[in-house]
């Protein structure tokens, strides 16, 4: 008798795998304090720019795994990518606990990043395959566990390290709990092929659905080299110029060379900005809110808690509104929230500004990926992987830039600098929204 697919078990296992991913994000936000300058209470005495470099692999490693996984998942099957995520997470967690300088912290984040990327590469297409008639809602419910895990990680940091003064290695060891459970849930389970394979869409059709595959892959490769610091741009504004160049070149490839739609390259480019707006800010929350008179980890818990609740109830909102309209409102709230954080200086106003920021970034990631799954379905697992990869590699690029701005100026200037991104997004989403409004 053929074994049946246990949808609920696979979905719960997927959520726990994403929980491991999100816990690593919360832990880095706290561990930044441990590895930071001794004058600021750190143990290992790394500069903020060095910490940004050491954290970088968590993002570009994520990108490498996502992009490679997107290309190969239909060849090696989803099951192989699921178990790759598990073992990479296991090695990364062990290495994280053993880290003691920027090089070992870098190596730990390589494995963690690759594991996190395999999670996104495997589980986004798995969710859309398990729930083909409810993709956006279930993707949002799956992605509840990203901010949800950061809430858990932030509260654990506050109680374990700030209140009970438990060692940071024990705090990081919490990763092994959800890791063991999701490994158990996937053990000996039947995992279906991706929707692209089951629906008969060819590999070539999948590539063409991305509009400008050559430019996109070349862009991701270049951004990874920038993140690793093999290539270096001396000024922060040059990174935005690079993104502008990607828009122009991908437009030429899509419209002139391949004579196809430009919508995927547009969403790819906007993903570079939405993810950086959300994740660069939250990864540096400990430094950005230093001296603000509030617990940084509790503020991170507040921000991500709002995101988790918003994503859980996102299905109705996204279905009632044009998804691009939701993204436009998100960009507006993000811009207001970041600007407010850069100018307010009392605990109450910082909380208000943080709430505005949280509302803004809540729907960015799942709605961007959901848009691709719903409106560009032929791009398949590759389309979702390229979107997630774009998001993470842009964060890897901008993390050291933010660290450098904080060192050379201050936290307020750094916030105002990152606040440029949602302003650009507002312009982009206004144009996109008006275009879709005309079409519909």
CSV table of C-alpha atoms in Angstrom, one decimal:
chain,number,residue,atom,x,y,z
A,1,UNK,CA,0.0,0.0,0.0
A,2,UNK,CA,1.4,3.4,-1.0
A,3,UNK,CA,2.2,5.7,1.9
A,4,UNK,CA,0.1,8.9,2.1
A,5,UNK,CA,1.2,12.4,2.5
A,6,UNK,CA,0.7,13.8,6.0
A,7,UNK,CA,0.1,17.4,5.3
A,8,UNK,CA,-0.3,18.6,8.9
A,9,UNK,CA,2.9,16.9,10.0
A,10,UNK,CA,4.9,18.3,7.1
A,11,UNK,CA,3.5,21.8,7.7
A,12,UNK,CA,4.3,21.7,11.4
A,13,UNK,CA,7.8,20.4,10.6
A,14,UNK,CA,8.2,23.2,8.1
A,15,UNK,CA,7.2,25.8,10.7
A,16,UNK,CA,9.7,24.4,13.2
A,17,UNK,CA,12.5,24.5,10.6
A,18,UNK,CA,11.7,28.1,10.0
A,19,UNK,CA,11.7,28.6,13.8
A,20,UNK,CA,15.3,27.4,13.9
A,21,UNK,CA,16.1,30.0,11.2
A,22,UNK,CA,14.4,32.8,13.1
A,23,UNK,CA,16.0,31.9,16.4
A,24,UNK,CA,19.5,32.4,14.7
A,25,UNK,CA,18.4,35.9,13.7
A,26,UNK,CA,17.4,36.8,17.3
A,27,UNK,CA,20.6,35.2,18.7
A,28,UNK,CA,22.8,37.2,16.3
A,29,UNK,CA,21.1,40.4,17.5
A,30,UNK,CA,22.0,39.5,21.1
A,31,UNK,CA,25.4,38.0,20.4
A,32,UNK,CA,26.4,41.2,18.6
A,33,UNK,CA,26.6,42.6,22.2
A,34,UNK,CA,28.8,39.7,23.4
A,35,UNK,CA,31.3,39.9,20.5
A,36,UNK,CA,31.4,43.7,20.4
A,37,UNK,CA,33.9,46.2,21.8
A,38,UNK,CA,35.1,45.6,25.3
A,39,UNK,CA,34.5,49.3,26.1
A,40,UNK,CA,30.8,48.6,25.5
A,41,UNK,CA,30.6,45.4,27.6
A,42,UNK,CA,31.7,42.9,24.9
A,43,UNK,CA,33.8,39.9,25.6
A,44,UNK,CA,35.7,39.4,22.3
A,45,UNK,CA,36.3,43.1,21.3
A,46,UNK,CA,35.2,43.1,17.7
A,47,UNK,CA,34.4,46.3,15.9
A,48,UNK,CA,30.9,46.8,14.5
A,49,UNK,CA,32.1,46.5,11.0
A,50,UNK,CA,33.9,43.2,11.8
A,51,UNK,CA,30.8,41.9,13.4
A,52,UNK,CA,28.8,42.9,10.2
A,53,UNK,CA,31.4,41.0,8.2
A,54,UNK,CA,31.2,37.9,10.4
A,55,UNK,CA,27.4,37.9,10.3
A,56,UNK,CA,27.4,38.4,6.5
A,57,UNK,CA,27.6,34.6,5.7
A,58,UNK,CA,24.2,34.1,7.4
A,59,UNK,CA,22.8,36.1,4.6
A,60,UNK,CA,24.9,35.4,1.5
A,61,UNK,CA,25.2,31.7,2.6
A,62,UNK,CA,21.4,31.8,2.7
A,63,UNK,CA,21.4,33.2,-0.8
A,64,UNK,CA,23.8,30.6,-2.2
A,65,UNK,CA,21.7,27.7,-0.7
A,66,UNK,CA,18.4,29.2,-1.9
A,67,UNK,CA,19.5,29.9,-5.5
A,68,UNK,CA,21.3,26.6,-5.9
A,69,UNK,CA,18.4,24.8,-4.2
A,70,UNK,CA,16.0,26.6,-6.5
A,71,UNK,CA,17.8,25.3,-9.6
A,72,UNK,CA,18.3,21.8,-8.2
A,73,UNK,CA,15.3,21.0,-6.0
A,74,UNK,CA,13.4,19.3,-8.9
A,75,UNK,CA,16.5,17.2,-9.8
A,76,UNK,CA,17.6,16.1,-6.3
A,77,UNK,CA,14.0,16.2,-4.9
A,78,UNK,CA,12.6,18.2,-2.0
A,79,UNK,CA,13.5,15.5,0.5
A,80,UNK,CA,17.3,15.9,-0.1
A,81,UNK,CA,17.1,19.7,0.4
A,82,UNK,CA,15.0,19.2,3.6
A,83,UNK,CA,17.7,17.0,5.1
A,84,UNK,CA,20.5,19.2,3.9
A,85,UNK,CA,18.9,22.0,5.9
A,86,UNK,CA,18.8,19.8,9.0
A,87,UNK,CA,22.4,18.8,8.9
A,88,UNK,CA,23.7,22.2,8.0
A,89,UNK,CA,21.7,23.7,10.9
A,90,UNK,CA,23.2,21.0,13.2
A,91,UNK,CA,26.8,21.8,12.2
A,92,UNK,CA,26.1,25.6,12.3
A,93,UNK,CA,24.7,25.4,15.9
A,94,UNK,CA,27.7,23.5,17.1
A,95,UNK,CA,30.1,25.9,15.4
A,96,UNK,CA,28.1,28.9,16.8
A,97,UNK,CA,28.6,27.7,20.4
A,98,UNK,CA,32.3,27.2,19.8
A,99,UNK,CA,32.9,30.7,18.1
A,100,UNK,CA,35.5,32.9,19.9
A,101,UNK,CA,36.7,35.4,17.2
A,102,UNK,CA,35.5,36.9,14.0
A,103,UNK,CA,36.9,34.0,11.9
A,104,UNK,CA,35.1,31.3,13.9
A,105,UNK,CA,32.0,33.4,14.1
A,106,UNK,CA,32.2,33.8,10.3
A,107,UNK,CA,32.5,30.0,9.8
A,108,UNK,CA,29.5,29.3,12.1
A,109,UNK,CA,27.4,31.7,10.1
A,110,UNK,CA,28.4,30.1,6.8
A,111,UNK,CA,26.8,26.8,8.0
A,112,UNK,CA,23.8,28.6,9.6
A,113,UNK,CA,23.3,30.6,6.5
A,114,UNK,CA,23.4,27.6,4.2
A,115,UNK,CA,21.0,25.8,6.4
A,116,UNK,CA,18.6,28.7,6.6
A,117,UNK,CA,18.7,29.0,2.8
A,118,UNK,CA,17.9,25.3,2.3
A,119,UNK,CA,14.9,25.8,4.6
A,120,UNK,CA,13.5,28.5,2.4
A,121,UNK,CA,14.5,26.7,-0.8
A,122,UNK,CA,12.7,23.5,0.3
A,123,UNK,CA,9.7,24.7,2.4
A,124,UNK,CA,8.3,27.6,0.4
A,125,UNK,CA,7.6,25.3,-2.7
A,126,UNK,CA,6.6,22.5,-0.3
A,127,UNK,CA,3.9,24.8,1.2
A,128,UNK,CA,2.6,25.8,-2.2
A,129,UNK,CA,2.5,22.2,-3.3
A,130,UNK,CA,0.6,21.0,-0.1
A,131,UNK,CA,-1.9,23.9,-0.4
A,132,UNK,CA,-2.2,24.8,-4.1
A,133,UNK,CA,-5.6,26.6,-3.6
A,134,UNK,CA,-4.5,28.7,-0.7
A,135,UNK,CA,-0.9,29.7,-1.4
A,136,UNK,CA,-0.6,33.2,-0.1
A,137,UNK,CA,-2.5,32.5,3.1
A,138,UNK,CA,-0.5,29.4,4.0
A,139,UNK,CA,2.8,31.1,3.1
A,140,UNK,CA,1.9,33.9,5.4
A,141,UNK,CA,1.0,31.4,8.2
A,142,UNK,CA,4.3,29.6,7.5
A,143,UNK,CA,6.2,32.9,7.7
A,144,UNK,CA,4.5,33.7,11.0
A,145,UNK,CA,7.3,31.6,12.5
A,146,UNK,CA,10.0,33.9,11.3
A,147,UNK,CA,9.0,36.9,13.5
A,148,UNK,CA,7.5,34.5,16.0
A,149,UNK,CA,10.8,32.8,16.5
A,150,UNK,CA,12.5,36.1,16.9
A,151,UNK,CA,10.0,37.0,19.6
A,152,UNK,CA,10.9,33.7,21.4
A,153,UNK,CA,14.6,34.3,20.9
A,154,UNK,CA,14.4,37.9,22.1
A,155,UNK,CA,12.5,37.0,25.2
A,156,UNK,CA,14.8,34.1,26.0
A,157,UNK,CA,17.8,36.5,25.6
A,158,UNK,CA,16.1,38.9,28.0
A,159,UNK,CA,15.3,36.3,30.7
A,160,UNK,CA,18.3,34.0,30.2
A,161,UNK,CA,21.1,36.5,29.7
A,162,UNK,CA,19.9,39.9,30.9
A,163,UNK,CA,17.9,38.7,33.9
A,164,UNK,CA,19.4,35.4,35.0
A,165,UNK,CA,22.9,36.0,33.6
A,166,UNK,CA,23.1,32.6,32.0
A,167,UNK,CA,26.0,32.1,29.6
A,168,UNK,CA,25.5,32.9,25.9
A,169,UNK,CA,26.5,29.4,24.8
A,170,UNK,CA,23.6,27.9,26.8
A,171,UNK,CA,21.3,30.5,25.2
A,172,UNK,CA,22.5,29.4,21.7
A,173,UNK,CA,22.0,25.7,22.7
A,174,UNK,CA,18.3,26.3,22.7
A,175,UNK,CA,18.6,25.8,18.9
A,176,UNK,CA,18.9,22.1,19.4
A,177,UNK,CA,15.3,21.7,20.7
A,178,UNK,CA,13.3,22.7,17.6
A,179,UNK,CA,16.0,21.2,15.4
A,180,UNK,CA,15.6,17.8,16.9
A,181,UNK,CA,11.8,18.0,16.7
A,182,UNK,CA,11.6,19.0,13.0
A,183,UNK,CA,14.1,16.2,12.2
A,184,UNK,CA,11.8,13.7,13.9
A,185,UNK,CA,8.7,15.0,12.1
A,186,UNK,CA,10.3,14.6,8.7
A,187,UNK,CA,11.8,11.3,9.4
A,188,UNK,CA,10.5,8.6,7.0
A,189,UNK,CA,7.8,10.9,5.7
A,190,UNK,CA,6.6,11.0,2.1
A,191,UNK,CA,7.4,14.4,0.6
A,192,UNK,CA,5.7,15.4,-2.7
A,193,UNK,CA,7.4,16.8,-5.8
A,194,UNK,CA,7.1,20.5,-6.4
A,195,UNK,CA,4.0,22.0,-8.0
A,196,UNK,CA,6.0,23.0,-11.1
A,197,UNK,CA,6.9,19.3,-11.8
A,198,UNK,CA,3.5,17.9,-11.0
A,199,UNK,CA,1.8,20.5,-13.3
A,200,UNK,CA,4.1,19.7,-16.2
A,201,UNK,CA,5.8,23.0,-16.6
A,202,UNK,CA,9.2,22.5,-18.3
A,203,UNK,CA,12.5,23.6,-16.9
A,204,UNK,CA,13.0,26.0,-19.8
A,205,UNK,CA,9.5,27.6,-19.2
A,206,UNK,CA,10.5,28.1,-15.5
A,207,UNK,CA,13.7,29.9,-16.5
A,208,UNK,CA,11.9,32.1,-19.0
A,209,UNK,CA,9.2,33.0,-16.4
A,210,UNK,CA,11.9,34.8,-14.4
A,211,UNK,CA,12.3,37.3,-17.3
A,212,UNK,CA,16.0,38.0,-17.1
A,213,UNK,CA,17.7,34.9,-15.6
A,214,UNK,CA,21.2,35.7,-16.8
A,215,UNK,CA,21.1,39.3,-15.3
A,216,UNK,CA,19.6,38.0,-12.1
A,217,UNK,CA,22.2,35.3,-11.5
A,218,UNK,CA,25.0,37.6,-12.4
A,219,UNK,CA,23.6,40.2,-10.0
A,220,UNK,CA,23.3,37.8,-7.2
A,221,UNK,CA,26.9,36.6,-7.8
A,222,UNK,CA,28.2,40.2,-7.8
A,223,UNK,CA,26.3,41.0,-4.6
A,224,UNK,CA,27.8,37.9,-2.9
A,225,UNK,CA,31.3,39.0,-3.8
A,226,UNK,CA,30.5,42.5,-2.3
A,227,UNK,CA,29.1,40.8,0.8
A,228,UNK,CA,32.3,38.7,1.3
A,229,UNK,CA,34.3,41.9,0.6
A,230,UNK,CA,36.2,40.4,-2.4
A,231,UNK,CA,34.9,43.4,-4.2
A,232,UNK,CA,34.5,46.7,-2.3
A,233,UNK,CA,32.5,49.8,-3.0
A,234,UNK,CA,33.9,52.8,-1.0
A,235,UNK,CA,30.7,54.7,-0.6
A,236,UNK,CA,27.3,53.5,0.6
A,237,UNK,CA,25.3,55.3,-2.2
A,238,UNK,CA,27.1,53.1,-4.8
A,239,UNK,CA,25.2,50.1,-3.5
A,240,UNK,CA,22.0,51.8,-4.5
A,241,UNK,CA,23.5,52.7,-7.8
A,242,UNK,CA,24.2,49.0,-8.3
A,243,UNK,CA,20.6,48.2,-7.7
A,244,UNK,CA,19.6,50.8,-10.2
A,245,UNK,CA,21.9,49.2,-12.7
A,246,UNK,CA,20.3,45.9,-12.2
A,247,UNK,CA,16.9,47.4,-13.1
A,248,UNK,CA,18.2,48.7,-16.4
A,249,UNK,CA,20.2,45.6,-17.5
A,250,UNK,CA,17.4,43.2,-16.5
A,251,UNK,CA,14.9,45.3,-18.4
A,252,UNK,CA,17.1,45.1,-21.5
A,253,UNK,CA,17.4,41.3,-21.2
A,254,UNK,CA,13.7,40.7,-20.5
A,255,UNK,CA,12.2,43.1,-23.1
A,256,UNK,CA,14.8,43.1,-25.9
A,257,UNK,CA,16.7,39.8,-25.7
A,258,UNK,CA,14.0,37.4,-24.4
A,259,UNK,CA,10.9,39.5,-25.4
A,260,UNK,CA,9.1,38.5,-22.2
A,261,UNK,CA,7.5,40.2,-19.2
A,262,UNK,CA,9.5,42.5,-16.9
A,263,UNK,CA,7.4,41.8,-13.8
A,264,UNK,CA,9.7,39.3,-12.2
A,265,UNK,CA,12.9,41.4,-12.5
A,266,UNK,CA,10.9,44.3,-11.0
A,267,UNK,CA,9.8,42.3,-8.0
A,268,UNK,CA,13.4,40.9,-7.7
A,269,UNK,CA,14.8,44.4,-7.5
A,270,UNK,CA,12.2,45.6,-5.1
A,271,UNK,CA,13.0,42.6,-2.9
A,272,UNK,CA,16.5,43.9,-2.5
A,273,UNK,CA,15.1,46.9,-0.8
A,274,UNK,CA,12.1,45.4,1.2
A,275,UNK,CA,14.3,42.8,2.9
A,276,UNK,CA,17.1,45.3,3.8
A,277,UNK,CA,14.5,47.7,5.2
A,278,UNK,CA,13.3,44.9,7.5
A,279,UNK,CA,16.3,42.8,8.3
A,280,UNK,CA,19.2,45.2,8.4
A,281,UNK,CA,17.3,47.3,10.9
A,282,UNK,CA,16.3,44.4,13.1
A,283,UNK,CA,19.7,42.8,13.0
A,284,UNK,CA,21.3,46.0,14.3
A,285,UNK,CA,18.5,46.7,16.8
A,286,UNK,CA,20.9,46.2,19.8
A,287,UNK,CA,23.3,48.9,18.6
A,288,UNK,CA,20.6,51.2,17.1
A,289,UNK,CA,18.7,51.5,20.3
A,290,UNK,CA,21.7,51.6,22.7
A,291,UNK,CA,21.2,54.3,25.2
A,292,UNK,CA,17.6,54.8,24.3
A,293,UNK,CA,16.3,53.9,27.8
A,294,UNK,CA,14.5,50.7,26.7
A,295,UNK,CA,15.5,47.0,26.6
A,296,UNK,CA,16.7,46.4,23.0
A,297,UNK,CA,15.7,42.7,23.1
A,298,UNK,CA,12.2,43.5,24.5
A,299,UNK,CA,11.8,46.1,21.7
A,300,UNK,CA,12.8,43.4,19.2
A,301,UNK,CA,10.2,41.1,20.8
A,302,UNK,CA,7.6,43.8,20.4
A,303,UNK,CA,8.4,44.5,16.8
A,304,UNK,CA,8.5,40.8,15.8
A,305,UNK,CA,5.5,40.0,17.9
A,306,UNK,CA,3.4,42.6,15.9
A,307,UNK,CA,4.8,41.0,12.7
A,308,UNK,CA,3.8,37.5,13.8
A,309,UNK,CA,0.2,38.5,14.6
A,310,UNK,CA,-0.1,40.5,11.4
A,311,UNK,CA,1.1,37.7,9.2
A,312,UNK,CA,-1.2,35.1,10.9
A,313,UNK,CA,-4.2,37.3,9.9
A,314,UNK,CA,-2.7,38.4,6.6
A,315,UNK,CA,-4.8,36.1,4.4
A,316,UNK,CA,-8.0,38.2,4.5
A,317,UNK,CA,-6.1,41.5,4.1
A,318,UNK,CA,-4.2,40.3,1.1
A,319,UNK,CA,-7.3,38.8,-0.6
A,320,UNK,CA,-9.3,42.0,0.0
A,321,UNK,CA,-6.7,44.4,-1.2
A,322,UNK,CA,-4.4,44.4,-4.2
A,323,UNK,CA,-1.1,42.8,-3.0
A,324,UNK,CA,0.8,45.7,-4.4
A,325,UNK,CA,-1.4,48.0,-2.4
A,326,UNK,CA,-0.5,46.1,0.7
A,327,UNK,CA,3.2,46.5,-0.1
A,328,UNK,CA,2.8,50.2,-0.8
A,329,UNK,CA,1.2,50.8,2.6
A,330,UNK,CA,4.0,48.7,4.1
A,331,UNK,CA,6.6,51.0,2.6
A,332,UNK,CA,4.8,54.1,3.9
A,333,UNK,CA,4.6,52.8,7.4
A,334,UNK,CA,8.3,51.6,7.3
A,335,UNK,CA,9.5,55.0,6.2
A,336,UNK,CA,7.6,56.8,8.9
A,337,UNK,CA,8.7,54.3,11.6
A,338,UNK,CA,12.4,54.4,10.7
A,339,UNK,CA,12.4,58.2,10.5
A,340,UNK,CA,10.6,58.5,13.8
A,341,UNK,CA,13.1,56.1,15.4
A,342,UNK,CA,15.9,58.4,14.2
A,343,UNK,CA,14.5,61.6,15.9
A,344,UNK,CA,12.6,60.5,19.1
A,345,UNK,CA,14.4,60.1,22.4
A,346,UNK,CA,11.9,59.1,25.0
A,347,UNK,CA,10.9,55.5,25.8
A,348,UNK,CA,7.2,56.0,25.0
A,349,UNK,CA,7.9,57.6,21.6
A,350,UNK,CA,10.5,54.9,20.8
A,351,UNK,CA,7.8,52.3,21.4
A,352,UNK,CA,5.4,54.2,19.2
A,353,UNK,CA,8.0,54.5,16.4
A,354,UNK,CA,8.8,50.8,16.8
A,355,UNK,CA,5.2,49.9,16.4
A,356,UNK,CA,4.9,51.9,13.2
A,357,UNK,CA,8.1,50.3,11.8
A,358,UNK,CA,6.7,46.8,12.8
A,359,UNK,CA,3.4,47.4,11.0
A,360,UNK,CA,5.4,48.5,7.9
A,361,UNK,CA,7.7,45.5,7.6
A,362,UNK,CA,5.1,42.9,8.6
A,363,UNK,CA,3.9,41.9,5.1
A,364,UNK,CA,7.0,42.6,3.0
A,365,UNK,CA,8.7,39.2,2.8
A,366,UNK,CA,5.7,36.7,2.6
A,367,UNK,CA,3.7,39.0,0.3
A,368,UNK,CA,6.6,39.5,-2.1
A,369,UNK,CA,7.1,35.7,-2.3
A,370,UNK,CA,3.3,35.1,-2.4
A,371,UNK,CA,3.0,37.5,-5.3
A,372,UNK,CA,5.5,35.5,-7.3
A,373,UNK,CA,3.8,32.2,-6.4
A,374,UNK,CA,0.3,33.5,-7.3
A,375,UNK,CA,1.0,35.7,-10.3
A,376,UNK,CA,4.1,34.1,-11.8
A,377,UNK,CA,3.4,30.4,-11.1
A,378,UNK,CA,5.6,29.1,-13.9
A,379,UNK,CA,8.7,30.4,-12.2
A,380,UNK,CA,8.1,27.6,-9.7
A,381,UNK,CA,10.5,26.9,-6.9
A,382,UNK,CA,13.2,28.8,-8.7
A,383,UNK,CA,11.2,32.0,-8.7
A,384,UNK,CA,10.6,31.8,-4.9
A,385,UNK,CA,14.2,30.9,-4.3
A,386,UNK,CA,15.6,33.8,-6.4
A,387,UNK,CA,13.3,36.2,-4.5
A,388,UNK,CA,14.4,34.9,-1.1
A,389,UNK,CA,18.1,34.8,-2.3
A,390,UNK,CA,17.8,38.4,-3.5
A,391,UNK,CA,16.5,39.5,-0.1
A,392,UNK,CA,19.2,37.9,1.9
A,393,UNK,CA,22.2,38.9,-0.2
A,394,UNK,CA,21.1,42.5,-0.1
A,395,UNK,CA,21.1,42.3,3.7
A,396,UNK,CA,24.6,40.8,3.6
A,397,UNK,CA,25.7,43.8,1.5
A,398,UNK,CA,24.1,46.4,3.7
A,399,UNK,CA,25.0,45.0,7.1
A,400,UNK,CA,28.7,46.1,7.1
A,401,UNK,CA,27.6,49.4,5.5
A,402,UNK,CA,25.3,50.1,8.5
A,403,UNK,CA,28.1,49.1,10.9
A,404,UNK,CA,30.5,51.5,9.2
A,405,UNK,CA,27.9,54.4,9.3
A,406,UNK,CA,27.3,53.8,13.0
A,407,UNK,CA,31.1,53.8,13.7
A,408,UNK,CA,31.8,57.0,11.6
A,409,UNK,CA,28.7,58.9,12.7
A,410,UNK,CA,26.0,57.7,15.1
A,411,UNK,CA,22.9,55.5,15.3
A,412,UNK,CA,20.6,58.4,14.2
A,413,UNK,CA,22.5,58.9,11.0
A,414,UNK,CA,22.5,55.1,10.4
A,415,UNK,CA,18.7,55.0,10.8
A,416,UNK,CA,18.2,57.9,8.4
A,417,UNK,CA,20.5,56.3,5.9
A,418,UNK,CA,18.5,53.0,5.9
A,419,UNK,CA,15.3,55.1,5.8
A,420,UNK,CA,16.1,56.0,2.2
A,421,UNK,CA,15.2,52.4,1.2
A,422,UNK,CA,11.5,52.5,2.0
A,423,UNK,CA,11.2,56.0,0.4
A,424,UNK,CA,12.5,54.4,-2.9
A,425,UNK,CA,10.1,51.6,-2.4
A,426,UNK,CA,7.1,54.0,-2.1
A,427,UNK,CA,8.0,55.4,-5.5
A,428,UNK,CA,8.4,51.9,-7.0
A,429,UNK,CA,5.1,50.5,-5.5
A,430,UNK,CA,3.2,53.6,-6.5
A,431,UNK,CA,4.2,53.0,-10.2
A,432,UNK,CA,3.5,49.2,-9.9
A,433,UNK,CA,0.2,49.8,-8.2
A,434,UNK,CA,-1.0,52.3,-10.9
A,435,UNK,CA,0.1,49.8,-13.6
A,436,UNK,CA,-1.8,46.9,-12.0
A,437,UNK,CA,-4.8,49.1,-11.4
A,438,UNK,CA,-5.0,49.9,-15.1
A,439,UNK,CA,-4.8,46.3,-16.0
A,440,UNK,CA,-7.5,45.2,-13.7
